[in-house]
Amino acid sequence: MRKHRTLCVIVALCVMLFTLAMPVTMASTAFTAFSVLVTERDGRTSVEGATVQVGTKTKTTNINGFAAFSNVYFDSGNQTMTVSKNGYATVNFTVGARNEGQTIEVVLPKQ
C-alpha cells in the first residue's frame, strides 16, 4: 500500500512539473469595430459609393461617406485597409485593434 501511495505521489509530481514546463503562448488576436468616413480633399464633401476593404470584409460608403465595420479579426495585430472608387486615387492604411470604436477619416484625392 505504501509503495502504491509513493508511486501516485511521484506520478502527480511529474504531471505537475510537465504542465509547468509547457510554454504558454498568448495569441495577439482581437475583434474590433470601427467606422470609416471618406471625403474629398476639402474634408467636407463625402464620397458615396467608395469601396472599403479590410481583410476579407468589404463595405461600401453610404450617402454620408460612412462605412461601419464590426467583428473585424486581427490575428497578427494589423491589416491593410484599402479605400477606392473610380475617378479617385486608391488609398491604403494600416488598421488594427487600436482603432476600436474610432472613426477613421480618409481623404480620397481625385485623379
mmCIF file of N, CA and C in Angstrom:
data_model
loop_
_atom_site.group_PDB
_atom_site.id
_atom_site.type_symbol
_atom_site.label_atom_id
_atom_site.label_comp_id
_atom_site.label_asym_id
_atom_site.label_seq_id
_atom_site.Cartn_x
_atom_site.Cartn_y
_atom_site.Cartn_z
ATOM 1 N N MET A 1 0.821 -1.197 0.000
ATOM 2 C CA MET A 1 0.000 0.000 0.000
ATOM 3 C C MET A 1 0.857 1.250 0.000
ATOM 4 N N ARG A 2 1.937 1.216 0.788
ATOM 5 C CA ARG A 2 2.817 2.371 0.876
ATOM 6 C C ARG A 2 3.524 2.633 -0.445
ATOM 7 N N LYS A 3 3.926 1.581 -1.160
ATOM 8 C CA LYS A 3 4.574 1.729 -2.467
ATOM 9 C C LYS A 3 3.599 2.354 -3.461
ATOM 10 N N HIS A 4 2.348 1.931 -3.393
ATOM 11 C CA HIS A 4 1.326 2.467 -4.302
ATOM 12 C C HIS A 4 1.128 3.962 -4.078
ATOM 13 N N ARG A 5 1.062 4.389 -2.823
ATOM 14 C CA ARG A 5 0.893 5.808 -2.493
ATOM 15 C C ARG A 5 2.116 6.608 -2.952
ATOM 16 N N THR A 6 3.291 6.084 -2.749
ATOM 17 C CA THR A 6 4.521 6.765 -3.172
ATOM 18 C C THR A 6 4.543 6.907 -4.691
ATOM 19 N N LEU A 7 4.157 5.869 -5.391
ATOM 20 C CA LEU A 7 4.103 5.904 -6.842
ATOM 21 C C LEU A 7 3.098 6.951 -7.318
ATOM 22 N N CYS A 8 1.953 7.035 -6.692
ATOM 23 C CA CYS A 8 0.929 8.037 -7.057
ATOM 24 C C CYS A 8 1.452 9.449 -6.841
ATOM 25 N N VAL A 9 2.170 9.661 -5.751
ATOM 26 C CA VAL A 9 2.736 10.983 -5.475
ATOM 27 C C VAL A 9 3.785 11.337 -6.526
ATOM 28 N N ILE A 10 4.617 10.393 -6.903
ATOM 29 C CA ILE A 10 5.648 10.643 -7.923
ATOM 30 C C ILE A 10 5.003 10.963 -9.260
ATOM 31 N N VAL A 11 3.991 10.203 -9.637
ATOM 32 C CA VAL A 11 3.287 10.464 -10.907
ATOM 33 C C VAL A 11 2.640 11.848 -10.882
ATOM 34 N N ALA A 12 2.003 12.207 -9.781
ATOM 35 C CA ALA A 12 1.360 13.518 -9.664
ATOM 36 C C ALA A 12 2.391 14.638 -9.774
ATOM 37 N N LEU A 13 3.537 14.479 -9.139
ATOM 38 C CA LEU A 13 4.597 15.492 -9.233
ATOM 39 C C LEU A 13 5.137 15.610 -10.647
ATOM 40 N N CYS A 14 5.300 14.482 -11.334
ATOM 41 C CA CYS A 14 5.767 14.516 -12.726
ATOM 42 C C CYS A 14 4.778 15.242 -13.627
ATOM 43 N N VAL A 15 3.507 14.975 -13.427
ATOM 44 C CA VAL A 15 2.477 15.658 -14.228
ATOM 45 C C VAL A 15 2.515 17.155 -13.964
ATOM 46 N N MET A 16 2.648 17.557 -12.708
ATOM 47 C CA MET A 16 2.707 18.992 -12.375
ATOM 48 C C MET A 16 3.932 19.643 -12.994
ATOM 49 N N LEU A 17 5.085 18.993 -12.900
ATOM 50 C CA LEU A 17 6.307 19.566 -13.477
ATOM 51 C C LEU A 17 6.201 19.672 -14.986
ATOM 52 N N PHE A 18 5.642 18.648 -15.634
ATOM 53 C CA PHE A 18 5.468 18.686 -17.084
ATOM 54 C C PHE A 18 4.536 19.822 -17.495
ATOM 55 N N THR A 19 3.452 19.996 -16.751
ATOM 56 C CA THR A 19 2.484 21.060 -17.051
ATOM 57 C C THR A 19 3.117 22.428 -16.876
ATOM 58 N N LEU A 20 3.887 22.599 -15.825
ATOM 59 C CA LEU A 20 4.543 23.897 -15.593
ATOM 60 C C LEU A 20 5.630 24.185 -16.616
ATOM 61 N N ALA A 21 6.246 23.149 -17.174
ATOM 62 C CA ALA A 21 7.328 23.338 -18.136
ATOM 63 C C ALA A 21 6.822 23.665 -19.524
ATOM 64 N N MET A 22 5.537 23.432 -19.800
ATOM 65 C CA MET A 22 4.994 23.710 -21.130
ATOM 66 C C MET A 22 4.915 25.210 -21.347
ATOM 67 N N PRO A 23 5.360 25.690 -22.516
ATOM 68 C CA PRO A 23 5.295 27.126 -22.777
ATOM 69 C C PRO A 23 3.856 27.586 -22.958
ATOM 70 N N VAL A 24 3.588 28.758 -22.461
ATOM 71 C CA VAL A 24 2.270 29.367 -22.604
ATOM 72 C C VAL A 24 2.389 30.447 -23.665
ATOM 73 N N THR A 25 1.589 30.353 -24.693
ATOM 74 C CA THR A 25 1.616 31.371 -25.742
ATOM 75 C C THR A 25 0.279 32.077 -25.766
ATOM 76 N N MET A 26 0.335 33.373 -25.857
ATOM 77 C CA MET A 26 -0.864 34.188 -25.943
ATOM 78 C C MET A 26 -0.948 34.739 -27.356
ATOM 79 N N ALA A 27 -1.968 34.399 -28.075
ATOM 80 C CA ALA A 27 -2.138 34.909 -29.432
ATOM 81 C C ALA A 27 -2.552 36.367 -29.382
ATOM 82 N N SER A 28 -1.989 37.141 -30.287
ATOM 83 C CA SER A 28 -2.347 38.557 -30.337
ATOM 84 C C SER A 28 -3.525 38.727 -31.292
ATOM 85 N N THR A 29 -4.692 38.352 -30.838
ATOM 86 C CA THR A 29 -5.882 38.433 -31.665
ATOM 87 C C THR A 29 -6.875 39.381 -31.025
ATOM 88 N N ALA A 30 -7.681 39.969 -31.865
ATOM 89 C CA ALA A 30 -8.698 40.874 -31.358
ATOM 90 C C ALA A 30 -9.815 40.994 -32.388
ATOM 91 N N PHE A 31 -11.014 41.184 -31.878
ATOM 92 C CA PHE A 31 -12.147 41.517 -32.719
ATOM 93 C C PHE A 31 -12.446 42.987 -32.473
ATOM 94 N N THR A 32 -12.566 43.744 -33.546
ATOM 95 C CA THR A 32 -12.662 45.187 -33.431
ATOM 96 C C THR A 32 -13.822 45.719 -34.265
ATOM 97 N N ALA A 33 -14.432 46.806 -33.776
ATOM 98 C CA ALA A 33 -15.461 47.525 -34.521
ATOM 99 C C ALA A 33 -14.998 48.970 -34.677
ATOM 100 N N PHE A 34 -15.144 49.505 -35.880
ATOM 101 C CA PHE A 34 -14.783 50.895 -36.147
ATOM 102 C C PHE A 34 -15.543 51.364 -37.377
ATOM 103 N N SER A 35 -15.526 52.665 -37.627
ATOM 104 C CA SER A 35 -16.178 53.191 -38.827
ATOM 105 C C SER A 35 -15.165 53.974 -39.648
ATOM 106 N N VAL A 36 -15.527 54.213 -40.892
ATOM 107 C CA VAL A 36 -14.668 54.937 -41.827
ATOM 108 C C VAL A 36 -15.490 56.060 -42.430
ATOM 109 N N LEU A 37 -14.912 57.249 -42.478
ATOM 110 C CA LEU A 37 -15.534 58.403 -43.137
ATOM 111 C C LEU A 37 -14.648 58.792 -44.312
ATOM 112 N N VAL A 38 -15.212 58.720 -45.517
ATOM 113 C CA VAL A 38 -14.453 59.028 -46.728
ATOM 114 C C VAL A 38 -14.944 60.349 -47.300
ATOM 115 N N THR A 39 -13.996 61.284 -47.480
ATOM 116 C CA THR A 39 -14.326 62.596 -48.031
ATOM 117 C C THR A 39 -13.363 62.945 -49.166
ATOM 118 N N GLU A 40 -13.733 63.989 -49.894
ATOM 119 C CA GLU A 40 -12.815 64.549 -50.890
ATOM 120 C C GLU A 40 -11.798 65.410 -50.160
ATOM 121 N N ARG A 41 -10.870 65.956 -50.916
ATOM 122 C CA ARG A 41 -9.756 66.698 -50.329
ATOM 123 C C ARG A 41 -10.191 67.863 -49.436
ATOM 124 N N ASP A 42 -11.354 68.449 -49.703
ATOM 125 C CA ASP A 42 -11.802 69.581 -48.890
ATOM 126 C C ASP A 42 -12.233 69.165 -47.485
ATOM 127 N N GLY A 43 -12.404 67.852 -47.257
ATOM 128 C CA GLY A 43 -12.780 67.350 -45.941
ATOM 129 C C GLY A 43 -14.249 67.506 -45.610
ATOM 130 N N ARG A 44 -15.023 68.110 -46.499
ATOM 131 C CA ARG A 44 -16.454 68.319 -46.239
ATOM 132 C C ARG A 44 -17.336 67.538 -47.191
ATOM 133 N N THR A 45 -16.856 67.286 -48.406
ATOM 134 C CA THR A 45 -17.661 66.598 -49.404
ATOM 135 C C THR A 45 -17.494 65.094 -49.234
ATOM 136 N N SER A 46 -18.575 64.421 -48.824
ATOM 137 C CA SER A 46 -18.498 62.972 -48.608
ATOM 138 C C SER A 46 -18.429 62.246 -49.950
ATOM 139 N N VAL A 47 -17.796 61.084 -49.917
ATOM 140 C CA VAL A 47 -17.675 60.253 -51.114
ATOM 141 C C VAL A 47 -18.590 59.043 -50.935
ATOM 142 N N GLU A 48 -19.709 59.075 -51.638
ATOM 143 C CA GLU A 48 -20.657 57.967 -51.601
ATOM 144 C C GLU A 48 -20.200 56.885 -52.577
ATOM 145 N N GLY A 49 -20.372 55.627 -52.193
ATOM 146 C CA GLY A 49 -20.079 54.523 -53.101
ATOM 147 C C GLY A 49 -18.616 54.107 -53.164
ATOM 148 N N ALA A 50 -17.799 54.581 -52.236
ATOM 149 C CA ALA A 50 -16.403 54.142 -52.189
ATOM 150 C C ALA A 50 -16.357 52.737 -51.586
ATOM 151 N N THR A 51 -15.455 51.930 -52.076
ATOM 152 C CA THR A 51 -15.272 50.579 -51.553
ATOM 153 C C THR A 51 -14.184 50.609 -50.491
ATOM 154 N N VAL A 52 -14.510 50.065 -49.324
ATOM 155 C CA VAL A 52 -13.563 49.997 -48.208
ATOM 156 C C VAL A 52 -13.370 48.522 -47.888
ATOM 157 N N GLN A 53 -12.125 48.042 -47.996
ATOM 158 C CA GLN A 53 -11.843 46.636 -47.741
ATOM 159 C C GLN A 53 -10.817 46.499 -46.625
ATOM 160 N N VAL A 54 -11.149 45.649 -45.654
ATOM 161 C CA VAL A 54 -10.243 45.296 -44.564
ATOM 162 C C VAL A 54 -10.229 43.778 -44.487
ATOM 163 N N GLY A 55 -9.106 43.179 -44.824
ATOM 164 C CA GLY A 55 -9.036 41.715 -44.842
ATOM 165 C C GLY A 55 -10.049 41.160 -45.819
ATOM 166 N N THR A 56 -10.916 40.299 -45.337
ATOM 167 C CA THR A 56 -11.933 39.689 -46.203
ATOM 168 C C THR A 56 -13.256 40.442 -46.174
ATOM 169 N N LYS A 57 -13.334 41.507 -45.370
ATOM 170 C CA LYS A 57 -14.587 42.274 -45.259
ATOM 171 C C LYS A 57 -14.549 43.475 -46.194
ATOM 172 N N THR A 58 -15.642 43.671 -46.922
ATOM 173 C CA THR A 58 -15.767 44.796 -47.842
ATOM 174 C C THR A 58 -17.074 45.519 -47.571
ATOM 175 N N LYS A 59 -16.992 46.840 -47.477
ATOM 176 C CA LYS A 59 -18.177 47.686 -47.270
ATOM 177 C C LYS A 59 -18.168 48.778 -48.333
ATOM 178 N N THR A 60 -19.346 49.361 -48.561
ATOM 179 C CA THR A 60 -19.491 50.492 -49.468
ATOM 180 C C THR A 60 -19.996 51.677 -48.666
ATOM 181 N N THR A 61 -19.373 52.841 -48.871
ATOM 182 C CA THR A 61 -19.783 54.023 -48.109
ATOM 183 C C THR A 61 -21.181 54.464 -48.511
ATOM 184 N N ASN A 62 -21.918 54.978 -47.528
ATOM 185 C CA ASN A 62 -23.277 55.451 -47.774
ATOM 186 C C ASN A 62 -23.254 56.898 -48.297
ATOM 187 N N ILE A 63 -24.419 57.511 -48.386
ATOM 188 C CA ILE A 63 -24.542 58.867 -48.929
ATOM 189 C C ILE A 63 -23.738 59.892 -48.124
ATOM 190 N N ASN A 64 -23.485 59.580 -46.840
ATOM 191 C CA ASN A 64 -22.713 60.479 -45.979
ATOM 192 C C ASN A 64 -21.230 60.138 -45.944
ATOM 193 N N GLY A 65 -20.812 59.145 -46.754
ATOM 194 C CA GLY A 65 -19.409 58.763 -46.811
ATOM 195 C C GLY A 65 -18.984 57.802 -45.717
ATOM 196 N N PHE A 66 -19.942 57.232 -44.972
ATOM 197 C CA PHE A 66 -19.616 56.334 -43.861
ATOM 198 C C PHE A 66 -19.722 54.864 -44.258
ATOM 199 N N ALA A 67 -18.844 54.074 -43.661
ATOM 200 C CA ALA A 67 -18.920 52.616 -43.716
ATOM 201 C C ALA A 67 -18.577 52.117 -42.322
ATOM 202 N N ALA A 68 -19.371 51.190 -41.801
ATOM 203 C CA ALA A 68 -19.151 50.677 -40.444
ATOM 204 C C ALA A 68 -18.707 49.223 -40.510
ATOM 205 N N PHE A 69 -17.689 48.902 -39.735
ATOM 206 C CA PHE A 69 -17.173 47.540 -39.637
ATOM 207 C C PHE A 69 -17.370 47.033 -38.215
ATOM 208 N N SER A 70 -17.723 45.764 -38.103
ATOM 209 C CA SER A 70 -17.804 45.138 -36.785
ATOM 210 C C SER A 70 -17.208 43.743 -36.886
ATOM 211 N N ASN A 71 -16.734 43.257 -35.756
ATOM 212 C CA ASN A 71 -16.134 41.922 -35.680
ATOM 213 C C ASN A 71 -15.023 41.706 -36.700
ATOM 214 N N VAL A 72 -14.178 42.715 -36.876
ATOM 215 C CA VAL A 72 -13.006 42.555 -37.728
ATOM 216 C C VAL A 72 -11.951 41.827 -36.899
ATOM 217 N N TYR A 73 -11.418 40.759 -37.449
ATOM 218 C CA TYR A 73 -10.484 39.900 -36.737
ATOM 219 C C TYR A 73 -9.051 40.278 -37.104
ATOM 220 N N PHE A 74 -8.261 40.623 -36.100
ATOM 221 C CA PHE A 74 -6.856 40.971 -36.307
ATOM 222 C C PHE A 74 -5.997 39.888 -35.678
ATOM 223 N N ASP A 75 -5.583 38.912 -36.488
ATOM 224 C CA ASP A 75 -4.803 37.811 -35.939
ATOM 225 C C ASP A 75 -3.320 38.122 -35.828
ATOM 226 N N SER A 76 -2.834 39.082 -36.573
ATOM 227 C CA SER A 76 -1.408 39.419 -36.491
ATOM 228 C C SER A 76 -1.204 40.848 -36.002
ATOM 229 N N GLY A 77 -2.241 41.447 -35.460
ATOM 230 C CA GLY A 77 -2.120 42.793 -34.910
ATOM 231 C C GLY A 77 -2.632 43.873 -35.833
ATOM 232 N N ASN A 78 -2.340 43.809 -37.122
ATOM 233 C CA ASN A 78 -2.744 44.844 -38.075
ATOM 234 C C ASN A 78 -3.158 44.234 -39.402
ATOM 235 N N GLN A 79 -3.949 45.001 -40.143
ATOM 236 C CA GLN A 79 -4.300 44.645 -41.509
ATOM 237 C C GLN A 79 -4.294 45.914 -42.346
ATOM 238 N N THR A 80 -4.237 45.731 -43.657
ATOM 239 C CA THR A 80 -4.301 46.868 -44.567
ATOM 240 C C THR A 80 -5.753 47.152 -44.911
ATOM 241 N N MET A 81 -6.125 48.429 -44.825
ATOM 242 C CA MET A 81 -7.444 48.877 -45.251
ATOM 243 C C MET A 81 -7.242 49.602 -46.583
ATOM 244 N N THR A 82 -7.980 49.188 -47.597
ATOM 245 C CA THR A 82 -7.897 49.805 -48.918
ATOM 246 C C THR A 82 -9.209 50.522 -49.216
ATOM 247 N N VAL A 83 -9.102 51.796 -49.625
ATOM 248 C CA VAL A 83 -10.283 52.599 -49.971
ATOM 249 C C VAL A 83 -10.133 53.015 -51.423
ATOM 250 N N SER A 84 -11.176 52.740 -52.229
ATOM 251 C CA SER A 84 -11.082 53.056 -53.658
ATOM 252 C C SER A 84 -12.444 53.414 -54.231
ATOM 253 N N LYS A 85 -12.393 54.148 -55.315
ATOM 254 C CA LYS A 85 -13.586 54.483 -56.105
ATOM 255 C C LYS A 85 -13.101 54.971 -57.454
ATOM 256 N N ASN A 86 -13.849 54.634 -58.511
ATOM 257 C CA ASN A 86 -13.494 55.122 -59.852
ATOM 258 C C ASN A 86 -13.417 56.635 -59.859
ATOM 259 N N GLY A 87 -12.382 57.168 -60.486
ATOM 260 C CA GLY A 87 -12.198 58.608 -60.561
ATOM 261 C C GLY A 87 -11.371 59.171 -59.410
ATOM 262 N N TYR A 88 -11.010 58.319 -58.445
ATOM 263 C CA TYR A 88 -10.229 58.736 -57.287
ATOM 264 C C TYR A 88 -8.990 57.841 -57.177
ATOM 265 N N ALA A 89 -7.968 58.355 -56.540
ATOM 266 C CA ALA A 89 -6.782 57.547 -56.263
ATOM 267 C C ALA A 89 -7.105 56.559 -55.148
ATOM 268 N N THR A 90 -6.543 55.367 -55.218
ATOM 269 C CA THR A 90 -6.718 54.366 -54.171
ATOM 270 C C THR A 90 -5.808 54.706 -52.998
ATOM 271 N N VAL A 91 -6.335 54.564 -51.780
ATOM 272 C CA VAL A 91 -5.585 54.900 -50.566
ATOM 273 C C VAL A 91 -5.521 53.660 -49.679
ATOM 274 N N ASN A 92 -4.352 53.397 -49.091
ATOM 275 C CA ASN A 92 -4.150 52.278 -48.172
ATOM 276 C C ASN A 92 -3.759 52.800 -46.794
ATOM 277 N N PHE A 93 -4.301 52.159 -45.766
ATOM 278 C CA PHE A 93 -3.987 52.495 -44.371
ATOM 279 C C PHE A 93 -3.728 51.199 -43.618
ATOM 280 N N THR A 94 -3.007 51.292 -42.532
ATOM 281 C CA THR A 94 -2.850 50.170 -41.622
ATOM 282 C C THR A 94 -3.810 50.383 -40.463
ATOM 283 N N VAL A 95 -4.647 49.377 -40.209
ATOM 284 C CA VAL A 95 -5.598 49.447 -39.102
ATOM 285 C C VAL A 95 -5.392 48.236 -38.198
ATOM 286 N N GLY A 96 -5.828 48.379 -36.954
ATOM 287 C CA GLY A 96 -5.678 47.282 -36.008
ATOM 288 C C GLY A 96 -6.620 47.440 -34.836
ATOM 289 N N ALA A 97 -6.415 46.632 -33.840
ATOM 290 C CA ALA A 97 -7.267 46.653 -32.648
ATOM 291 C C ALA A 97 -7.236 48.022 -31.974
ATOM 292 N N ARG A 98 -6.165 48.772 -32.174
ATOM 293 C CA ARG A 98 -6.053 50.116 -31.570
ATOM 294 C C ARG A 98 -7.130 51.065 -32.096
ATOM 295 N N ASN A 99 -7.753 50.727 -33.233
ATOM 296 C CA ASN A 99 -8.786 51.574 -33.830
ATOM 297 C C ASN A 99 -10.184 51.269 -33.304
ATOM 298 N N GLU A 100 -10.283 50.413 -32.300
ATOM 299 C CA GLU A 100 -11.574 50.057 -31.713
ATOM 300 C C GLU A 100 -12.383 51.300 -31.362
ATOM 301 N N GLY A 101 -13.610 51.370 -31.880
ATOM 302 C CA GLY A 101 -14.525 52.457 -31.552
ATOM 303 C C GLY A 101 -14.229 53.778 -32.247
ATOM 304 N N GLN A 102 -13.213 53.840 -33.066
ATOM 305 C CA GLN A 102 -12.844 55.098 -33.715
ATOM 306 C C GLN A 102 -13.535 55.256 -35.065
ATOM 307 N N THR A 103 -13.582 56.507 -35.520
ATOM 308 C CA THR A 103 -13.945 56.800 -36.897
ATOM 309 C C THR A 103 -12.660 57.207 -37.603
ATOM 310 N N ILE A 104 -12.278 56.432 -38.591
ATOM 311 C CA ILE A 104 -11.066 56.696 -39.346
ATOM 312 C C ILE A 104 -11.442 57.583 -40.530
ATOM 313 N N GLU A 105 -10.844 58.759 -40.592
ATOM 314 C CA GLU A 105 -11.144 59.706 -41.678
ATOM 315 C C GLU A 105 -10.169 59.497 -42.817
ATOM 316 N N VAL A 106 -10.717 59.281 -44.015
ATOM 317 C CA VAL A 106 -9.917 59.014 -45.201
ATOM 318 C C VAL A 106 -10.231 60.058 -46.249
ATOM 319 N N VAL A 107 -9.197 60.683 -46.798
ATOM 320 C CA VAL A 107 -9.362 61.644 -47.886
ATOM 321 C C VAL A 107 -8.980 60.945 -49.182
ATOM 322 N N LEU A 108 -9.917 60.898 -50.131
ATOM 323 C CA LEU A 108 -9.645 60.316 -51.446
ATOM 324 C C LEU A 108 -9.364 61.444 -52.434
ATOM 325 N N PRO A 109 -8.143 61.552 -52.929
ATOM 326 C CA PRO A 109 -7.849 62.581 -53.935
ATOM 327 C C PRO A 109 -8.413 62.182 -55.292
ATOM 328 N N LYS A 110 -8.983 63.144 -56.006
ATOM 329 C CA LYS A 110 -9.477 62.884 -57.352
ATOM 330 C C LYS A 110 -8.283 62.681 -58.281
ATOM 331 N N GLN A 111 -8.509 61.836 -59.296
ATOM 332 C CA GLN A 111 -7.439 61.597 -60.277
ATOM 333 C C GLN A 111 -7.513 62.618 -61.387
#
